[in-house]
Amino acid sequence: MDGSIGIGRVFGIPLKVHWSVPLLLVVLGYGLGRQVLPAWVPGRTGAAYAAAGLVGALVLLGSLVLHEGAHAVVARRSGVKVEDMTLWALGGVTRMGQPQTPGTMLAVSGSGPLTSLVLGGAFLGAGLGLRAGLGWGMAAALLAWLGSANLLLGVFNLLPAAPLDGGRVLQALLWRRSGDRARAEQVADQSGQVVGYVLIGLGVLSVLGGSSGGFWIALIGFFVAVSAGAERRRAALGGALHGLRVSDAMSTPVETGPDWLTAARFVDEVVARGHHSALPLVDVDGRPTGLVTLRRIAALPPAQRATTRVRDVALPLARCTTAAPGEPLTEALERAAEHGGSRLLVVDGGRLVGIVTGHDMARIVQRRALVGPADRAGLSGRDSRVDPGDQAGRAGQAA
C-alpha cells in the first residue's frame, strides 16, 4: 500500500504502517478519552482520561496486528506465500498469495475474525471481573471498551462481503460446494458491493440523524463497495485471460535503450524519438538490465543528467517483473500485481523478447470479447505481433 513504512516484523512477517494510522490513533484516543470514559467513569482528571484514551487506542491497534497476524500465520502454515501486513485507517491488509483449496481459504479467512472474537471475549471478561472485584474503575472500563471494540471488529469482518473476511468465507463455502472458484468469487464480490452500498446508506441516514459515527460507517461502506467492484473487474479479467500464455499478449519487438548512455543523451537520442513513458534497458551485449521511466529521469536534477548513467536511475531488472513466453498469463499478472507493477518484461534465454503493458491487456481482452468461446483457443499465438512459441520451445486479505 502506497504511503506505508516498515516498522519491524511480527511473527517473522514484515509489518508496515500507513500514514493514516496516526490519524486513527488520534480519533480513537480522543473519542475514548473525551467521550466514552468520562461517561462511564466520571470524576477523573482530564490527564487521566487522556492517558487512558491513548493506552486504549494503542492496545486496539495491537489487536489489529494480532488479527492480521492470524491471517498471515495460518496462511504461511498452509503453504501460502505471505508478503507483509499493513495497518491503515480502516483496519489492516495482509498481502499474500491465492489459497489453492477452499479449505485453506476458509481457514485463512476465518482466523482473523476468530482472533478478534477471542480477544474481545477475553478483554470483556477481564473488565467485568475487575469491576466485580474492585468496582467500576478506569481499568475495568478500558478493558470493557477494548472487549466491545474487538467483538465489533470480529462480527463486522464476518459480513458476507468481499474484501472483508466474511466475503472470503462465503467464497470458500461456495467454492467447496460448487467446485467453481470463479463463480464463487463473483458472488462474493457482488455481495460486497451490495453490503457496501447498504453501509453507505446507513451512514448517510445516521449523519442526517445527528450521529457523527455515521461518517465512519459511510466511509467503510465506500471502501467495501469500491474494493469489491475492483475485485469483480479483476476476476472478470482473469476469466477473459484464462488459458492464455504470456506470448499471446506480449508486444514484440521491444523498443529498448542503451543503459550506458547518460540521462541527457538518453533523452536526446532515445526519448525524443520514442513514444513510450517507460523503456527497458539493455547492456552492450543486448541483455536486459532494467526499466527506466520518464518520471525517474525527470526527478534527476538537470545538472546531474550529463554525468549520470541512465541505468543508475532505472529500476533494476531484479526488481522488475519478468516472465517466460510460455508462462500462464494470469499467473504472471498476479506476480506483477504483488510487486505493484503494471508491466511484464518477457525474457527468454537471457534476451528480452517482448513486453506486456496495460495497452496490450486491453487489446487482447477486446479481441477475445469479439469472438465466441469456441474460437477463443484460436487466439493463442495469434494475438502477438510475432509468435515466439518456437523461441520458448503466477501473482490480500483485508481486515
mmCIF file with all atom_site columns, N, CA, C and O in Angstrom, residues 166-206:
data_model
loop_
_atom_site.group_PDB
_atom_site.id
_atom_site.type_symbol
_atom_site.label_atom_id
_atom_site.label_alt_id
_atom_site.label_comp_id
_atom_site.label_asym_id
_atom_site.label_entity_id
_atom_site.label_seq_id
_atom_site.pdbx_PDB_ins_code
_atom_site.Cartn_x
_atom_site.Cartn_y
_atom_site.Cartn_z
_atom_site.occupancy
_atom_site.B_iso_or_equiv
_atom_site.pdbx_formal_charge
_atom_site.auth_seq_id
_atom_site.auth_comp_id
_atom_site.auth_asym_id
_atom_site.auth_atom_id
_atom_site.pdbx_PDB_model_num
ATOM 1   N N  . GLY A 1 166 ? -15.479 -12.071 5.911   1.00 0.00 ? 166 GLY A N  1
ATOM 2   C CA . GLY A 1 166 ? -16.716 -12.810 5.711   1.00 0.00 ? 166 GLY A CA 1
ATOM 3   C C  . GLY A 1 166 ? -16.994 -13.093 4.247   1.00 0.00 ? 166 GLY A C  1
ATOM 4   O O  . GLY A 1 166 ? -17.566 -14.134 3.897   1.00 0.00 ? 166 GLY A O  1
ATOM 5   N N  . GLY A 1 167 ? -16.585 -12.175 3.383   1.00 0.00 ? 167 GLY A N  1
ATOM 6   C CA . GLY A 1 167 ? -16.726 -12.399 1.951   1.00 0.00 ? 167 GLY A CA 1
ATOM 7   C C  . GLY A 1 167 ? -15.859 -13.553 1.481   1.00 0.00 ? 167 GLY A C  1
ATOM 8   O O  . GLY A 1 167 ? -16.262 -14.354 0.624   1.00 0.00 ? 167 GLY A O  1
ATOM 9   N N  . ARG A 1 168 ? -14.635 -13.640 2.054   1.00 0.00 ? 168 ARG A N  1
ATOM 10  C CA . ARG A 1 168 ? -13.749 -14.761 1.703   1.00 0.00 ? 168 ARG A CA 1
ATOM 11  C C  . ARG A 1 168 ? -14.306 -16.073 2.237   1.00 0.00 ? 168 ARG A C  1
ATOM 12  O O  . ARG A 1 168 ? -14.182 -17.128 1.601   1.00 0.00 ? 168 ARG A O  1
ATOM 13  N N  . VAL A 1 169 ? -14.909 -16.026 3.441   1.00 0.00 ? 169 VAL A N  1
ATOM 14  C CA . VAL A 1 169 ? -15.528 -17.229 3.994   1.00 0.00 ? 169 VAL A CA 1
ATOM 15  C C  . VAL A 1 169 ? -16.675 -17.684 3.090   1.00 0.00 ? 169 VAL A C  1
ATOM 16  O O  . VAL A 1 169 ? -16.807 -18.873 2.773   1.00 0.00 ? 169 VAL A O  1
ATOM 17  N N  . LEU A 1 170 ? -17.500 -16.727 2.656   1.00 0.00 ? 170 LEU A N  1
ATOM 18  C CA . LEU A 1 170 ? -18.587 -17.052 1.734   1.00 0.00 ? 170 LEU A CA 1
ATOM 19  C C  . LEU A 1 170 ? -18.047 -17.651 0.447   1.00 0.00 ? 170 LEU A C  1
ATOM 20  O O  . LEU A 1 170 ? -18.567 -18.657 -0.059  1.00 0.00 ? 170 LEU A O  1
ATOM 21  N N  . GLN A 1 171 ? -16.971 -17.057 -0.084  1.00 0.00 ? 171 GLN A N  1
ATOM 22  C CA . GLN A 1 171 ? -16.384 -17.571 -1.320  1.00 0.00 ? 171 GLN A CA 1
ATOM 23  C C  . GLN A 1 171 ? -15.868 -18.988 -1.129  1.00 0.00 ? 171 GLN A C  1
ATOM 24  O O  . GLN A 1 171 ? -16.076 -19.860 -1.992  1.00 0.00 ? 171 GLN A O  1
ATOM 25  N N  . ALA A 1 172 ? -15.223 -19.246 0.002   1.00 0.00 ? 172 ALA A N  1
ATOM 26  C CA . ALA A 1 172 ? -14.682 -20.588 0.259   1.00 0.00 ? 172 ALA A CA 1
ATOM 27  C C  . ALA A 1 172 ? -15.799 -21.618 0.352   1.00 0.00 ? 172 ALA A C  1
ATOM 28  O O  . ALA A 1 172 ? -15.684 -22.730 -0.180  1.00 0.00 ? 172 ALA A O  1
ATOM 29  N N  . LEU A 1 173 ? -16.898 -21.258 1.022   1.00 0.00 ? 173 LEU A N  1
ATOM 30  C CA . LEU A 1 173 ? -18.008 -22.196 1.169   1.00 0.00 ? 173 LEU A CA 1
ATOM 31  C C  . LEU A 1 173 ? -18.675 -22.483 -0.174  1.00 0.00 ? 173 LEU A C  1
ATOM 32  O O  . LEU A 1 173 ? -19.008 -23.642 -0.490  1.00 0.00 ? 173 LEU A O  1
ATOM 33  N N  . LEU A 1 174 ? -18.869 -21.433 -0.981  1.00 0.00 ? 174 LEU A N  1
ATOM 34  C CA . LEU A 1 174 ? -19.464 -21.628 -2.304  1.00 0.00 ? 174 LEU A CA 1
ATOM 35  C C  . LEU A 1 174 ? -18.537 -22.423 -3.214  1.00 0.00 ? 174 LEU A C  1
ATOM 36  O O  . LEU A 1 174 ? -18.981 -23.258 -4.014  1.00 0.00 ? 174 LEU A O  1
ATOM 37  N N  . TRP A 1 175 ? -17.257 -22.151 -3.111  1.00 0.00 ? 175 TRP A N  1
ATOM 38  C CA . TRP A 1 175 ? -16.260 -22.871 -3.908  1.00 0.00 ? 175 TRP A CA 1
ATOM 39  C C  . TRP A 1 175 ? -16.269 -24.353 -3.548  1.00 0.00 ? 175 TRP A C  1
ATOM 40  O O  . TRP A 1 175 ? -16.231 -25.223 -4.425  1.00 0.00 ? 175 TRP A O  1
ATOM 41  N N  . ARG A 1 176 ? -16.313 -24.648 -2.241  1.00 0.00 ? 176 ARG A N  1
ATOM 42  C CA . ARG A 1 176 ? -16.322 -26.045 -1.804  1.00 0.00 ? 176 ARG A CA 1
ATOM 43  C C  . ARG A 1 176 ? -17.588 -26.750 -2.287  1.00 0.00 ? 176 ARG A C  1
ATOM 44  O O  . ARG A 1 176 ? -17.543 -27.920 -2.684  1.00 0.00 ? 176 ARG A O  1
ATOM 45  N N  . ARG A 1 177 ? -18.719 -26.035 -2.274  1.00 0.00 ? 177 ARG A N  1
ATOM 46  C CA . ARG A 1 177 ? -19.994 -26.653 -2.638  1.00 0.00 ? 177 ARG A CA 1
ATOM 47  C C  . ARG A 1 177 ? -20.100 -26.887 -4.142  1.00 0.00 ? 177 ARG A C  1
ATOM 48  O O  . ARG A 1 177 ? -20.555 -27.947 -4.588  1.00 0.00 ? 177 ARG A O  1
ATOM 49  N N  . SER A 1 178 ? -19.682 -25.888 -4.938  1.00 0.00 ? 178 SER A N  1
ATOM 50  C CA . SER A 1 178 ? -19.895 -25.971 -6.386  1.00 0.00 ? 178 SER A CA 1
ATOM 51  C C  . SER A 1 178 ? -18.673 -26.440 -7.156  1.00 0.00 ? 178 SER A C  1
ATOM 52  O O  . SER A 1 178 ? -18.799 -26.923 -8.280  1.00 0.00 ? 178 SER A O  1
ATOM 53  N N  . GLY A 1 179 ? -17.490 -26.251 -6.563  1.00 0.00 ? 179 GLY A N  1
ATOM 54  C CA . GLY A 1 179 ? -16.263 -26.573 -7.282  1.00 0.00 ? 179 GLY A CA 1
ATOM 55  C C  . GLY A 1 179 ? -15.854 -25.518 -8.286  1.00 0.00 ? 179 GLY A C  1
ATOM 56  O O  . GLY A 1 179 ? -14.841 -25.666 -8.977  1.00 0.00 ? 179 GLY A O  1
ATOM 57  N N  . ASP A 1 180 ? -16.617 -24.431 -8.389  1.00 0.00 ? 180 ASP A N  1
ATOM 58  C CA . ASP A 1 180 ? -16.345 -23.358 -9.347  1.00 0.00 ? 180 ASP A CA 1
ATOM 59  C C  . ASP A 1 180 ? -15.802 -22.154 -8.597  1.00 0.00 ? 180 ASP A C  1
ATOM 60  O O  . ASP A 1 180 ? -16.560 -21.360 -8.031  1.00 0.00 ? 180 ASP A O  1
ATOM 61  N N  . ARG A 1 181 ? -14.492 -21.990 -8.596  1.00 0.00 ? 181 ARG A N  1
ATOM 62  C CA . ARG A 1 181 ? -13.865 -20.902 -7.850  1.00 0.00 ? 181 ARG A CA 1
ATOM 63  C C  . ARG A 1 181 ? -14.233 -19.541 -8.423  1.00 0.00 ? 181 ARG A C  1
ATOM 64  O O  . ARG A 1 181 ? -14.505 -18.595 -7.674  1.00 0.00 ? 181 ARG A O  1
ATOM 65  N N  . ALA A 1 182 ? -14.224 -19.421 -9.722  1.00 0.00 ? 182 ALA A N  1
ATOM 66  C CA . ALA A 1 182 ? -14.505 -18.133 -10.356 1.00 0.00 ? 182 ALA A CA 1
ATOM 67  C C  . ALA A 1 182 ? -15.918 -17.655 -10.039 1.00 0.00 ? 182 ALA A C  1
ATOM 68  O O  . ALA A 1 182 ? -16.140 -16.475 -9.731  1.00 0.00 ? 182 ALA A O  1
ATOM 69  N N  . ARG A 1 183 ? -16.890 -18.569 -10.116 1.00 0.00 ? 183 ARG A N  1
ATOM 70  C CA . ARG A 1 183 ? -18.271 -18.200 -9.811  1.00 0.00 ? 183 ARG A CA 1
ATOM 71  C C  . ARG A 1 183 ? -18.432 -17.821 -8.340  1.00 0.00 ? 183 ARG A C  1
ATOM 72  O O  . ARG A 1 183 ? -19.136 -16.867 -8.005  1.00 0.00 ? 183 ARG A O  1
ATOM 73  N N  . ALA A 1 184 ? -17.750 -18.549 -7.454  1.00 0.00 ? 184 ALA A N  1
ATOM 74  C CA . ALA A 1 184 ? -17.812 -18.237 -6.033  1.00 0.00 ? 184 ALA A CA 1
ATOM 75  C C  . ALA A 1 184 ? -17.229 -16.855 -5.754  1.00 0.00 ? 184 ALA A C  1
ATOM 76  O O  . ALA A 1 184 ? -17.773 -16.078 -4.955  1.00 0.00 ? 184 ALA A O  1
ATOM 77  N N  . GLU A 1 185 ? -16.141 -16.532 -6.430  1.00 0.00 ? 185 GLU A N  1
ATOM 78  C CA . GLU A 1 185 ? -15.532 -15.213 -6.252  1.00 0.00 ? 185 GLU A CA 1
ATOM 79  C C  . GLU A 1 185 ? -16.458 -14.117 -6.767  1.00 0.00 ? 185 GLU A C  1
ATOM 80  O O  . GLU A 1 185 ? -16.584 -13.046 -6.157  1.00 0.00 ? 185 GLU A O  1
ATOM 81  N N  . GLN A 1 186 ? -17.115 -14.367 -7.877  1.00 0.00 ? 186 GLN A N  1
ATOM 82  C CA . GLN A 1 186 ? -18.030 -13.379 -8.445  1.00 0.00 ? 186 GLN A CA 1
ATOM 83  C C  . GLN A 1 186 ? -19.190 -13.095 -7.488  1.00 0.00 ? 186 GLN A C  1
ATOM 84  O O  . GLN A 1 186 ? -19.563 -11.936 -7.279  1.00 0.00 ? 186 GLN A O  1
ATOM 85  N N  . VAL A 1 187 ? -19.753 -14.133 -6.882  1.00 0.00 ? 187 VAL A N  1
ATOM 86  C CA . VAL A 1 187 ? -20.861 -13.947 -5.945  1.00 0.00 ? 187 VAL A CA 1
ATOM 87  C C  . VAL A 1 187 ? -20.401 -13.163 -4.720  1.00 0.00 ? 187 VAL A C  1
ATOM 88  O O  . VAL A 1 187 ? -21.104 -12.260 -4.237  1.00 0.00 ? 187 VAL A O  1
ATOM 89  N N  . ALA A 1 188 ? -19.208 -13.481 -4.197  1.00 0.00 ? 188 ALA A N  1
ATOM 90  C CA . ALA A 1 188 ? -18.684 -12.771 -3.027  1.00 0.00 ? 188 ALA A CA 1
ATOM 91  C C  . ALA A 1 188 ? -18.447 -11.297 -3.348  1.00 0.00 ? 188 ALA A C  1
ATOM 92  O O  . ALA A 1 188 ? -18.711 -10.421 -2.515  1.00 0.00 ? 188 ALA A O  1
ATOM 93  N N  . ASP A 1 189 ? -17.951 -11.016 -4.551  1.00 0.00 ? 189 ASP A N  1
ATOM 94  C CA . ASP A 1 189 ? -17.720 -9.622  -4.949  1.00 0.00 ? 189 ASP A CA 1
ATOM 95  C C  . ASP A 1 189 ? -19.035 -8.869  -5.106  1.00 0.00 ? 189 ASP A C  1
ATOM 96  O O  . ASP A 1 189 ? -19.156 -7.703  -4.701  1.00 0.00 ? 189 ASP A O  1
ATOM 97  N N  . GLN A 1 190 ? -20.038 -9.515  -5.694  1.00 0.00 ? 190 GLN A N  1
ATOM 98  C CA . GLN A 1 190 ? -21.351 -8.886  -5.827  1.00 0.00 ? 190 GLN A CA 1
ATOM 99  C C  . GLN A 1 190 ? -21.953 -8.602  -4.459  1.00 0.00 ? 190 GLN A C  1
ATOM 100 O O  . GLN A 1 190 ? -22.531 -7.527  -4.226  1.00 0.00 ? 190 GLN A O  1
ATOM 101 N N  . SER A 1 191 ? -21.820 -9.544  -3.553  1.00 0.00 ? 191 SER A N  1
ATOM 102 C CA . SER A 1 191 ? -22.307 -9.347  -2.193  1.00 0.00 ? 191 SER A CA 1
ATOM 103 C C  . SER A 1 191 ? -21.586 -8.180  -1.533  1.00 0.00 ? 191 SER A C  1
ATOM 104 O O  . SER A 1 191 ? -22.201 -7.392  -0.796  1.00 0.00 ? 191 SER A O  1
ATOM 105 N N  . GLY A 1 192 ? -20.290 -8.055  -1.800  1.00 0.00 ? 192 GLY A N  1
ATOM 106 C CA . GLY A 1 192 ? -19.524 -6.949  -1.234  1.00 0.00 ? 192 GLY A CA 1
ATOM 107 C C  . GLY A 1 192 ? -20.027 -5.598  -1.698  1.00 0.00 ? 192 GLY A C  1
ATOM 108 O O  . GLY A 1 192 ? -20.131 -4.647  -0.915  1.00 0.00 ? 192 GLY A O  1
ATOM 109 N N  . GLN A 1 193 ? -20.352 -5.492  -2.983  1.00 0.00 ? 193 GLN A N  1
ATOM 110 C CA . GLN A 1 193 ? -20.882 -4.230  -3.490  1.00 0.00 ? 193 GLN A CA 1
ATOM 111 C C  . GLN A 1 193 ? -22.226 -3.900  -2.852  1.00 0.00 ? 193 GLN A C  1
ATOM 112 O O  . GLN A 1 193 ? -22.477 -2.753  -2.466  1.00 0.00 ? 193 GLN A O  1
ATOM 113 N N  . VAL A 1 194 ? -23.091 -4.901  -2.718  1.00 0.00 ? 194 VAL A N  1
ATOM 114 C CA . VAL A 1 194 ? -24.405 -4.667  -2.116  1.00 0.00 ? 194 VAL A CA 1
ATOM 115 C C  . VAL A 1 194 ? -24.257 -4.216  -0.660  1.00 0.00 ? 194 VAL A C  1
ATOM 116 O O  . VAL A 1 194 ? -24.872 -3.227  -0.226  1.00 0.00 ? 194 VAL A O  1
ATOM 117 N N  . VAL A 1 195 ? -23.441 -4.933  0.114   1.00 0.00 ? 195 VAL A N  1
ATOM 118 C CA . VAL A 1 195 ? -23.237 -4.570  1.513   1.00 0.00 ? 195 VAL A CA 1
ATOM 119 C C  . VAL A 1 195 ? -22.603 -3.187  1.630   1.00 0.00 ? 195 VAL A C  1
ATOM 120 O O  . VAL A 1 195 ? -22.967 -2.389  2.505   1.00 0.00 ? 195 VAL A O  1
ATOM 121 N N  . GLY A 1 196 ? -21.672 -2.880  0.737   1.00 0.00 ? 196 GLY A N  1
ATOM 122 C CA . GLY A 1 196 ? -21.039 -1.567  0.754   1.00 0.00 ? 196 GLY A CA 1
ATOM 123 C C  . GLY A 1 196 ? -22.049 -0.450  0.550   1.00 0.00 ? 196 GLY A C  1
ATOM 124 O O  . GLY A 1 196 ? -22.040 0.564   1.272   1.00 0.00 ? 196 GLY A O  1
ATOM 125 N N  . TYR A 1 197 ? -22.934 -0.626  -0.430  1.00 0.00 ? 197 TYR A N  1
ATOM 126 C CA . TYR A 1 197 ? -23.960 0.401   -0.683  1.00 0.00 ? 197 TYR A CA 1
ATOM 127 C C  . TYR A 1 197 ? -24.925 0.522   0.497   1.00 0.00 ? 197 TYR A C  1
ATOM 128 O O  . TYR A 1 197 ? -25.365 1.630   0.845   1.00 0.00 ? 197 TYR A O  1
ATOM 129 N N  . VAL A 1 198 ? -25.252 -0.601  1.126   1.00 0.00 ? 198 VAL A N  1
ATOM 130 C CA . VAL A 1 198 ? -26.137 -0.566  2.300   1.00 0.00 ? 198 VAL A CA 1
ATOM 131 C C  . VAL A 1 198 ? -25.469 0.215   3.436   1.00 0.00 ? 198 VAL A C  1
ATOM 132 O O  . VAL A 1 198 ? -26.112 1.045   4.109   1.00 0.00 ? 198 VAL A O  1
ATOM 133 N N  . LEU A 1 199 ? -24.176 -0.025  3.661   1.00 0.00 ? 199 LEU A N  1
ATOM 134 C CA . LEU A 1 199 ? -23.455 0.697   4.708   1.00 0.00 ? 199 LEU A CA 1
ATOM 135 C C  . LEU A 1 199 ? -23.393 2.193   4.410   1.00 0.00 ? 199 LEU A C  1
ATOM 136 O O  . LEU A 1 199 ? -23.522 3.022   5.324   1.00 0.00 ? 199 LEU A O  1
ATOM 137 N N  . ILE A 1 200 ? -23.193 2.535   3.148   1.00 0.00 ? 200 ILE A N  1
ATOM 138 C CA . ILE A 1 200 ? -23.182 3.953   2.780   1.00 0.00 ? 200 ILE A CA 1
ATOM 139 C C  . ILE A 1 200 ? -24.529 4.587   3.113   1.00 0.00 ? 200 ILE A C  1
ATOM 140 O O  . ILE A 1 200 ? -24.602 5.673   3.698   1.00 0.00 ? 200 ILE A O  1
ATOM 141 N N  . GLY A 1 201 ? -25.609 3.887   2.746   1.00 0.00 ? 201 GLY A N  1
ATOM 142 C CA . GLY A 1 201 ? -26.947 4.405   3.031   1.00 0.00 ? 201 GLY A CA 1
ATOM 143 C C  . GLY A 1 201 ? -27.187 4.563   4.523   1.00 0.00 ? 201 GLY A C  1
ATOM 144 O O  . GLY A 1 201 ? -27.716 5.592   4.982   1.00 0.00 ? 201 GLY A O  1
ATOM 145 N N  . LEU A 1 202 ? -26.807 3.552   5.303   1.00 0.00 ? 202 LEU A N  1
ATOM 146 C CA . LEU A 1 202 ? -26.982 3.630   6.749   1.00 0.00 ? 202 LEU A CA 1
ATOM 147 C C  . LEU A 1 202 ? -26.148 4.768   7.341   1.00 0.00 ? 202 LEU A C  1
ATOM 148 O O  . LEU A 1 202 ? -26.600 5.466   8.261   1.00 0.00 ? 202 LEU A O  1
ATOM 149 N N  . GLY A 1 203 ? -24.934 4.944   6.821   1.00 0.00 ? 203 GLY A N  1
ATOM 150 C CA . GLY A 1 203 ? -24.083 6.023   7.317   1.00 0.00 ? 203 GLY A CA 1
ATOM 151 C C  . GLY A 1 203 ? -24.679 7.389   7.042   1.00 0.00 ? 203 GLY A C  1
ATOM 152 O O  . GLY A 1 203 ? -24.670 8.277   7.912   1.00 0.00 ? 203 GLY A O  1
ATOM 153 N N  . VAL A 1 204 ? -25.193 7.580   5.835   1.00 0.00 ? 204 VAL A N  1
ATOM 154 C CA . VAL A 1 204 ? -25.805 8.863   5.481   1.00 0.00 ? 204 VAL A CA 1
ATOM 155 C C  . VAL A 1 204 ? -27.015 9.142   6.360   1.00 0.00 ? 204 VAL A C  1
ATOM 156 O O  . VAL A 1 204 ? -27.197 10.254  6.881   1.00 0.00 ? 204 VAL A O  1
ATOM 157 N N  . LEU A 1 205 ? -27.865 8.133   6.556   1.00 0.00 ? 205 LEU A N  1
ATOM 158 C CA . LEU A 1 205 ? -29.035 8.305   7.415   1.00 0.00 ? 205 LEU A CA 1
ATOM 159 C C  . LEU A 1 205 ? -28.619 8.625   8.847   1.00 0.00 ? 205 LEU A C  1
ATOM 160 O O  . LEU A 1 205 ? -29.258 9.446   9.528   1.00 0.00 ? 205 LEU A O  1
ATOM 161 N N  . SER A 1 206 ? -27.540 7.987   9.300   1.00 0.00 ? 206 SER A N  1
ATOM 162 C CA . SER A 1 206 ? -27.062 8.241   10.659  1.00 0.00 ? 206 SER A CA 1
ATOM 163 C C  . SER A 1 206 ? -26.551 9.671   10.809  1.00 0.00 ? 206 SER A C  1
ATOM 164 O O  . SER A 1 206 ? -26.816 10.332  11.812  1.00 0.00 ? 206 SER A O  1
#
